[in-house]
Coordinates of C-alpha atoms in Angstrom, one line a residue:
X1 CA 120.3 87.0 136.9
X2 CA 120.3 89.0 133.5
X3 CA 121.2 87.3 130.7
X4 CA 124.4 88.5 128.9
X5 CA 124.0 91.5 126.8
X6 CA 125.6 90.4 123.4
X7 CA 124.8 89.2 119.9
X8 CA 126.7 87.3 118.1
X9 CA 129.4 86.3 120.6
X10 CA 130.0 90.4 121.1
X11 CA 128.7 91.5 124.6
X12 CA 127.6 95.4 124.3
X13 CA 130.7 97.4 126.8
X14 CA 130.3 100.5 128.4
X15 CA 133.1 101.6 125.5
X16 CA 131.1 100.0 122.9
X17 CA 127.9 102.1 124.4
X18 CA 130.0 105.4 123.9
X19 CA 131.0 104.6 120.5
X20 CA 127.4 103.9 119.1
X21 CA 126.0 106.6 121.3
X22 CA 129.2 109.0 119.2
X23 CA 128.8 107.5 115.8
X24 CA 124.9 107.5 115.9
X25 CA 125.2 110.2 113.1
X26 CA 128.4 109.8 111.1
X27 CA 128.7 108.2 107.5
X28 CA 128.6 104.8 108.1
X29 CA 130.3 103.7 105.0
X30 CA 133.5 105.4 106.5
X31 CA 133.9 104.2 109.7
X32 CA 133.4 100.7 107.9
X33 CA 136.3 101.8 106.0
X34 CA 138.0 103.6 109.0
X35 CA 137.5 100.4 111.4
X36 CA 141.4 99.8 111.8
X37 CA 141.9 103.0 114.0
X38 CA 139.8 101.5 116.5
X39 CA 141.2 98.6 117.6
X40 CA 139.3 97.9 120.5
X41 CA 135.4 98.1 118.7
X42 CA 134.0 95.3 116.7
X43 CA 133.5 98.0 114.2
X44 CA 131.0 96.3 111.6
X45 CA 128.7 95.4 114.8
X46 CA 129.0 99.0 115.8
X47 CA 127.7 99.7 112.8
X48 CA 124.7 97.1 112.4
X49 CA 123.8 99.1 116.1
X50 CA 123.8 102.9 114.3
X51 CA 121.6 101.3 111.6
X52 CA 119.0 99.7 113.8
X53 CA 119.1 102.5 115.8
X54 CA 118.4 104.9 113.1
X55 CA 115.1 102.8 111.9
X56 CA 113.2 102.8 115.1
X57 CA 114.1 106.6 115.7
X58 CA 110.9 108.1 115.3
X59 CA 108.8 104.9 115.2
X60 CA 110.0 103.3 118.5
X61 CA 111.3 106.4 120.7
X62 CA 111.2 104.6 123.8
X63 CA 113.5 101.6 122.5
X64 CA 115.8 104.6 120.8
X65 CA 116.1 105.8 124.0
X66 CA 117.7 102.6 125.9
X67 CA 121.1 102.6 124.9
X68 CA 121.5 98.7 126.6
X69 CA 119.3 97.3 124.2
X70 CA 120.9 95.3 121.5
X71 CA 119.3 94.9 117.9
X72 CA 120.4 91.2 116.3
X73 CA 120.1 92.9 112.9
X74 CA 119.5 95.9 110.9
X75 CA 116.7 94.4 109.1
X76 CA 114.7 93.1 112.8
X77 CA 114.7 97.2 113.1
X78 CA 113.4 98.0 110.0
X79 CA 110.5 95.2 110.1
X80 CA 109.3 95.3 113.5
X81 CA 105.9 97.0 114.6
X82 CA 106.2 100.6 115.4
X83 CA 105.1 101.9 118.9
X84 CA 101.8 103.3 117.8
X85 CA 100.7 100.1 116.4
X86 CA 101.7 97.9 118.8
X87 CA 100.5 99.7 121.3
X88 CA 97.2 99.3 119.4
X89 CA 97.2 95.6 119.3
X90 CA 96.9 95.6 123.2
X91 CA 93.5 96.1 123.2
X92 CA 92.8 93.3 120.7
X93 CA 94.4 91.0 123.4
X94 CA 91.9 89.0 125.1
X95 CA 92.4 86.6 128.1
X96 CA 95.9 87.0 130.5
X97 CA 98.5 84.5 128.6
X98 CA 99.5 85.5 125.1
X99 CA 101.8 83.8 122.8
X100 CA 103.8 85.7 120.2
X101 CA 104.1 83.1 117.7
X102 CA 106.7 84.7 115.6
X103 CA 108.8 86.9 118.0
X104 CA 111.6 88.8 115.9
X105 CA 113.0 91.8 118.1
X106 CA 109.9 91.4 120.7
X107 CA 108.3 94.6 120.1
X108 CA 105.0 93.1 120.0
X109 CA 106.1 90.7 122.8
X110 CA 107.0 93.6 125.0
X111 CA 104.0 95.9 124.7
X112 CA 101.7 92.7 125.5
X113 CA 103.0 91.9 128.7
X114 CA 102.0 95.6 130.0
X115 CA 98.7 94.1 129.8
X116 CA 98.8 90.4 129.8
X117 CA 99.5 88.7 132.9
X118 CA 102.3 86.5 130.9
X119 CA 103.8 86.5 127.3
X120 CA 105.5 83.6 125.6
X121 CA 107.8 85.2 122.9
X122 CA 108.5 82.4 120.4
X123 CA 111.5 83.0 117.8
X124 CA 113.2 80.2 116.0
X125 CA 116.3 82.2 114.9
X126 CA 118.7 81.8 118.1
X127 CA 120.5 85.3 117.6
X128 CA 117.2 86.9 118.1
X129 CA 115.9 84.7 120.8
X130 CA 119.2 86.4 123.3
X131 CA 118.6 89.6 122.3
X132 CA 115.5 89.6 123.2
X133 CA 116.7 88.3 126.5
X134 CA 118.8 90.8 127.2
X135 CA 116.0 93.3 126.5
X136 CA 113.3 92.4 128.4
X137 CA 116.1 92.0 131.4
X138 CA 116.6 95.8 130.5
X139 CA 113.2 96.5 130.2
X140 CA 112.4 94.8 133.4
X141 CA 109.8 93.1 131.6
X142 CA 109.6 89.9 134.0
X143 CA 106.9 88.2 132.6
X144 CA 108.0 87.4 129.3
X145 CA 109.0 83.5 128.8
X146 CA 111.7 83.4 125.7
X147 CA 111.6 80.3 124.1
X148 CA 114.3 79.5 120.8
X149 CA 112.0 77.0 118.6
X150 CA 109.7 76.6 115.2
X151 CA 106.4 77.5 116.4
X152 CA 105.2 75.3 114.7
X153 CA 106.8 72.1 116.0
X154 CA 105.7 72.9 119.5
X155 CA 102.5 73.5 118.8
X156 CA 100.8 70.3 120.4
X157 CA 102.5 71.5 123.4
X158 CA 101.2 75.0 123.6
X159 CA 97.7 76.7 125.1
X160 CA 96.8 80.8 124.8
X161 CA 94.2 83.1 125.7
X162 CA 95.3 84.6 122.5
X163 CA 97.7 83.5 120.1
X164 CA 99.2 86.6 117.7
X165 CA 101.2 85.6 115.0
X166 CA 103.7 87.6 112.3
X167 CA 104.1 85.8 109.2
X168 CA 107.6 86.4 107.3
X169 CA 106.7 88.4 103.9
X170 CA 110.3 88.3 102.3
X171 CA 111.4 85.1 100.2
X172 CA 114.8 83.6 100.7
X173 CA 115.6 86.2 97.7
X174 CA 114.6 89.1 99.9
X175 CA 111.1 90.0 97.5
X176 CA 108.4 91.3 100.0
X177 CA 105.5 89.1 99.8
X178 CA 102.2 90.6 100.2
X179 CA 99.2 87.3 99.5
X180 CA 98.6 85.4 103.0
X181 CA 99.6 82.1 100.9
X182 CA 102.9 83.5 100.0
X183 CA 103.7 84.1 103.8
X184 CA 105.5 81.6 106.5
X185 CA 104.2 80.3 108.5
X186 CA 100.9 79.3 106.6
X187 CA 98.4 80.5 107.9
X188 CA 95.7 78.8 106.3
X189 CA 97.6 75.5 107.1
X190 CA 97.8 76.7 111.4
X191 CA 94.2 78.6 112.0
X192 CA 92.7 75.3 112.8
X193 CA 94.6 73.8 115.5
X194 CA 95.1 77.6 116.9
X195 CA 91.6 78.0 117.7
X196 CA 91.3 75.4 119.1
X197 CA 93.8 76.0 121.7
X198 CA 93.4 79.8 121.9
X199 CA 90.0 82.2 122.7
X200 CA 91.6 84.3 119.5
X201 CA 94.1 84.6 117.3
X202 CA 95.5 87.9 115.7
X203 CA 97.7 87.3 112.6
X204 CA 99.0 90.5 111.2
X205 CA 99.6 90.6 107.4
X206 CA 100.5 92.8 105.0
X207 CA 98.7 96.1 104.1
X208 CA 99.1 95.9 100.7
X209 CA 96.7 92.2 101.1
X210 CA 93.2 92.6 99.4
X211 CA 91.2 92.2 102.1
X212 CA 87.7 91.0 100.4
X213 CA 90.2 88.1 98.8
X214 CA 91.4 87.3 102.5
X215 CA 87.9 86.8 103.8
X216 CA 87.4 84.6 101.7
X217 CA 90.6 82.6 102.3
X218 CA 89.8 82.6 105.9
X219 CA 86.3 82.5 107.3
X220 CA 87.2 82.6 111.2
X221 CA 87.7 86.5 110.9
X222 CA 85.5 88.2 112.9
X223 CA 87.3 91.7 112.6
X224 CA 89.6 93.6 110.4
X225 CA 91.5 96.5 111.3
X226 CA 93.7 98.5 108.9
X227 CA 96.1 101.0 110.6
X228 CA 97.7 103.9 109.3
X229 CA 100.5 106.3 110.5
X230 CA 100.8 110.0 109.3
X231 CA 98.4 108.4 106.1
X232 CA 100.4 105.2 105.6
X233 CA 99.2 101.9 105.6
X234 CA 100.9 100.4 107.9
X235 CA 99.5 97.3 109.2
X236 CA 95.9 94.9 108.2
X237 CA 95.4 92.9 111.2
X238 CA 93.1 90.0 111.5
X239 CA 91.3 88.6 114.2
X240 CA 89.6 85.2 114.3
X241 CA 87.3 83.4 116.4
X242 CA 86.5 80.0 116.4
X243 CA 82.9 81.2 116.8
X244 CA 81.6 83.9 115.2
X245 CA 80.1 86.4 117.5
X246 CA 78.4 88.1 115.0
X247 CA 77.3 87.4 111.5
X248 CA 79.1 90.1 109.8
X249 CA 82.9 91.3 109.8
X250 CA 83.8 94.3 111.5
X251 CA 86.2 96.6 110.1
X252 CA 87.8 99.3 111.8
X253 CA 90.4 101.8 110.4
X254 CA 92.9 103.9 112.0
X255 CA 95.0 106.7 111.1
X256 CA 97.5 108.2 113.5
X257 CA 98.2 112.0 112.5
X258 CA 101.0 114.0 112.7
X259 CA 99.5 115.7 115.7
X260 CA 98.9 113.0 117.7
X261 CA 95.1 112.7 116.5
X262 CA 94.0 109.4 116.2
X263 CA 91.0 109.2 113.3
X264 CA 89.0 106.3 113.8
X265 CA 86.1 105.0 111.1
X266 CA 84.7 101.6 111.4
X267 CA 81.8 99.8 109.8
X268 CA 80.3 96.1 109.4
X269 CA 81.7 94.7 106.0
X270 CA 78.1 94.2 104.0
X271 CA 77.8 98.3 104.9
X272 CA 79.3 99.4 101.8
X273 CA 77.8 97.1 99.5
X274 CA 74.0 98.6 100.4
X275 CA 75.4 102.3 101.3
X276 CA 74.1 105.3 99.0
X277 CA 75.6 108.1 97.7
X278 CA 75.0 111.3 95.9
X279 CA 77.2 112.2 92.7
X280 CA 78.1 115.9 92.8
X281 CA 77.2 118.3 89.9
X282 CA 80.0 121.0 90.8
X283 CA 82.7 121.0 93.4
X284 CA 81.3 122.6 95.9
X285 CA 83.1 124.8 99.2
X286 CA 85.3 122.0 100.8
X287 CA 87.3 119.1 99.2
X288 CA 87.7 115.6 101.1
X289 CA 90.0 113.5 100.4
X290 CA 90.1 109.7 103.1
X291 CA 93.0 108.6 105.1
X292 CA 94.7 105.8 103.4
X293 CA 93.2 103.0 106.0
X294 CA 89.6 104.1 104.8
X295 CA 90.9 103.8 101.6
X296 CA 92.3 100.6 101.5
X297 CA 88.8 99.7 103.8
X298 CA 86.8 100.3 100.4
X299 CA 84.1 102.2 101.8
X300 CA 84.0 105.0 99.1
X301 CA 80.4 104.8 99.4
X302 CA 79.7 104.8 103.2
X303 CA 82.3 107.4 103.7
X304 CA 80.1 109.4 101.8
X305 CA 76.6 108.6 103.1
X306 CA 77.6 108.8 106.9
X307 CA 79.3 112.1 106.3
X308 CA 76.4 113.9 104.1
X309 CA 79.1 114.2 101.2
X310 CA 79.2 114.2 97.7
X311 CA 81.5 112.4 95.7
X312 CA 83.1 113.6 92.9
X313 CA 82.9 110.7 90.7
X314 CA 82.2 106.8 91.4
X315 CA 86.0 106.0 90.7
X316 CA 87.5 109.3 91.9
X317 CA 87.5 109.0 95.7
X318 CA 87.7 112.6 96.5
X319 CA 84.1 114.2 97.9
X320 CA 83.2 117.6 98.0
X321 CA 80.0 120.0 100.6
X322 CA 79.5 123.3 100.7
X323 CA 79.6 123.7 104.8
X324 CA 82.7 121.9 106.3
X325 CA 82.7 118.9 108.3
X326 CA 84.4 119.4 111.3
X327 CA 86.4 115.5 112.5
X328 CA 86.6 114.3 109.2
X329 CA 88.5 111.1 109.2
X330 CA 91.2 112.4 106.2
X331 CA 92.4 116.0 104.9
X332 CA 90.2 118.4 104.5
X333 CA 90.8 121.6 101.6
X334 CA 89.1 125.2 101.5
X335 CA 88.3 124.9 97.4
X336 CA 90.1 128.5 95.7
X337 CA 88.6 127.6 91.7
X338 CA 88.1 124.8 89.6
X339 CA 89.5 125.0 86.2
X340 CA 88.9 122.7 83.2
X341 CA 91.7 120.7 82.7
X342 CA 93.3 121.3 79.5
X343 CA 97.0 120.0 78.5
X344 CA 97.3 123.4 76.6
X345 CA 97.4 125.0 79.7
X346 CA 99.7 123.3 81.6
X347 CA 102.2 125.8 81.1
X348 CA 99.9 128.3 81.5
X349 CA 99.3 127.4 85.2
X350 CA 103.2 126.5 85.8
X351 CA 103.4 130.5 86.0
X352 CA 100.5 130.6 87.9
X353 CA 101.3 127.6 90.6
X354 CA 105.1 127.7 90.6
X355 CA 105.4 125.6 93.1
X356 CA 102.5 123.4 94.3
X357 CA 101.5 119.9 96.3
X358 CA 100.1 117.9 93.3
X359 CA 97.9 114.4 93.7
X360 CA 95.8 112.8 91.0
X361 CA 92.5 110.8 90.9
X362 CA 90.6 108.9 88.4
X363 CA 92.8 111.0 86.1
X364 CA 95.1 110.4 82.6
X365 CA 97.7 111.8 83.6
X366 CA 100.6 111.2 86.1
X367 CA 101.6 113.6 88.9
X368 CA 105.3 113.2 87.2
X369 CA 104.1 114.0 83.8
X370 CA 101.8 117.0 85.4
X371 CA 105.1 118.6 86.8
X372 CA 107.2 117.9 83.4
X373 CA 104.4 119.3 81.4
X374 CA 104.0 122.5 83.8
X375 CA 107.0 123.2 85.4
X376 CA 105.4 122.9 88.7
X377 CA 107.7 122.3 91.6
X378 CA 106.7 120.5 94.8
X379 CA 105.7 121.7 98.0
X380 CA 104.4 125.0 99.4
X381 CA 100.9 125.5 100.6
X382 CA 98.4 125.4 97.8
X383 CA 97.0 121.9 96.9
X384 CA 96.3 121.0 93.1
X385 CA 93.9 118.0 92.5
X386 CA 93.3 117.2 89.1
X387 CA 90.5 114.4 88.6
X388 CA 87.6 113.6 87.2
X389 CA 83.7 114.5 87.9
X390 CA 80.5 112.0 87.3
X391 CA 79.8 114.0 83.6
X392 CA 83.5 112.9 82.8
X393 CA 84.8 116.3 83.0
X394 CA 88.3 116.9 83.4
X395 CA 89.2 119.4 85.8
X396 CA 92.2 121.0 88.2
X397 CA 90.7 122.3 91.5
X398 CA 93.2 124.5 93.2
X399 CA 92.7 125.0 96.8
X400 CA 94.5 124.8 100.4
X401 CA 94.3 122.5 103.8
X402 CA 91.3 123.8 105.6

């Protein structure tokens, strides 16, 4: 039998359906205000629906498009994995029983058991716990045990292939957290008795964390992986082994494109330290600039020797060949002219570059105080990069996406 489809006491009507399904557009704020000419919908829970609704949209389409699934919160919406990455995560999953540690809406929790035999979705918040019920049930997602607990008070009674595990990053003031000693649960405090009852465990944490500082905060990982979608970090997820399978750490980066391309650059961790790369004297034909998982990786010196590019200066990040390299993990930009950088002629290139998509590097100056100075306005084709190159020469380099 399915469990009852309601949060909060409020079971989710045909009527109520039609009324989200109406209102998924409108002003929020006034049908908050406007709740007493509909007598018959728990208005403010109406509302809580729209919102979640609206933050999985375009980063969990095939949720959006289930109008029987309930959401215990605006904010489970907003923080829960997107499709892209979760769909990821599968294939770090090793072994047929999972346990999702740290449930929350279940995303995770649903996307494993398409590959896992059976999932145990933990969540210690009880509003949570039935909506996920009710999901799965709509999802027909049978082999997903729901369990209302701390995870960490049953963990003497619990055994995993793999074990994958969510900290919270917001403190009871609502702050985003971003150091692993910040997060609950502690990590550092549960690895331990984890691996020992698990072949792996998979924590994700937040991509803002500093990842040579978490390596050395946990020795168990054996692989990094830093994902990205349309260029934003997105997620750093860790996965540890009781036993190392190999001396060095493997790091893998993702990007997921607008187009649908998936830019993948991995390395073992000592790589960059030994890598070797060539300063450029002039910018040359094309202009590379990393996708933000590369970026946050470090490997400003290996993207450069495995790709036969030059980089613009050692602090810069931006590289630079005359013959373009097709499958470049990043953007790419066909180089117009290089100009030396000069504040007197800021004004001088506002007439030129009306309008213009300006990013900075290893530079003075802001991209806010580029546009005041200039007059510049954002957007259009043409690409403006002012930065620095390895004689400490100032320059703009106008050009366009390749």
């Amino acid at each position: 039998m399915f469990p009852e489809k309601s949060v909060a006491g409020i079971v989710l009507t045909p009527e109520l359906k039609n009324f989200i399904a109406a209102h998924l557009t409108d002003n929020t704020d006034k049908l908050l205000l406007n709740a007493k000419q509909y007598k018959e919908i728990p208005v403010a829970f109406a509302v809580d629906q729209i919102l979640a609704r609206r933050q999985i949209r375009d980063k969990l389409p095939t949720w959006y498009d289930q109008p029987d699934l309930l959401f215990p919160s605006r904010l489970s919406a907003e923080q829960c994995s997107s499709e892209l990455t979760a769909r990821y995560k599968q294939s770090l999953l090793r072994g047929e029983k999972v346990c999702d540690l740290t449930g929350g809406l279940g995303i995770d929790s649903w996307f494993f058991s398409q590959v896992a035999q059976k999932v145990i979705y933990i969540e210690r918040f009880p509003e949570y716990c039935k909506a996920a019920a009710a999901n799965f049930a709509v999802l027909k997602a049978g082999n997903i045990q729901v369990i209302e607990a701390d995870a960490q008070t049953l963990l003497p009674t619990l055994q995993a292939d793999t074990f994958y595990i969510d900290p919270a990053r917001r403190s009871g003031n609502n702050k985003r957290l971003f150091a692993i000693t910040e997060c609950e649960p502690d990590i550092l405090q549960l690895k331990n008795i984890l691996l020992k009852k698990s072949r792996r465990l998979i924590v994700k944490i937040s991509p803002m964390a500093d990842p040579t500082e978490t390596l050395k905060l946990i020795p168990e990982i054996i692989e990094i992986h830093i994902v990205a979608v349309r260029n934003e970090c997105k997620e750093m997820i860790l996965v540890l082994e009781s036993k190392k399978p190999q001396p060095e750490v493997k790091v893998v980066t993702v990007n997921f494109t607008a187009s649908g391309e998936r830019q993948l650059f991995s390395f073992q961790w000592g790589q960059e330290q030994t890598a070797v790369y060539q300063l450029a004297d002039t910018v040359k034909n094309y202009i590379y600039e990393p996708n933000s998982a590369i970026l946050k990786s470090g490997a400003f010196q290996l993207i450069s020797e495995q790709y036969s590019i030059d980089k613009l200066h050692q602090h810069s990040h931006l590289y630079t060949s005359d013959q373009k390299i097709n499958h470049f993990p990043g953007r790419i930009f066909k180089v117009r002219q290089v100009m030396d950088f000069s504040r007197k002629k800021l004004k001088q290139w506002g007439k030129q570059f009306p309008q213009a998509n300006i990013s900075v590097r290893n530079f003075p100056m802001s991209v806010e105080e580029i546009r005041k100075s200039s007059g510049i306005s954002d957007g259009g084709p043409l690409y403006l990069f002012a930065t620095t190159l390895g004689n400490a020469q100032r320059i703009l380099i106008d050009c366009e996406k390749a």
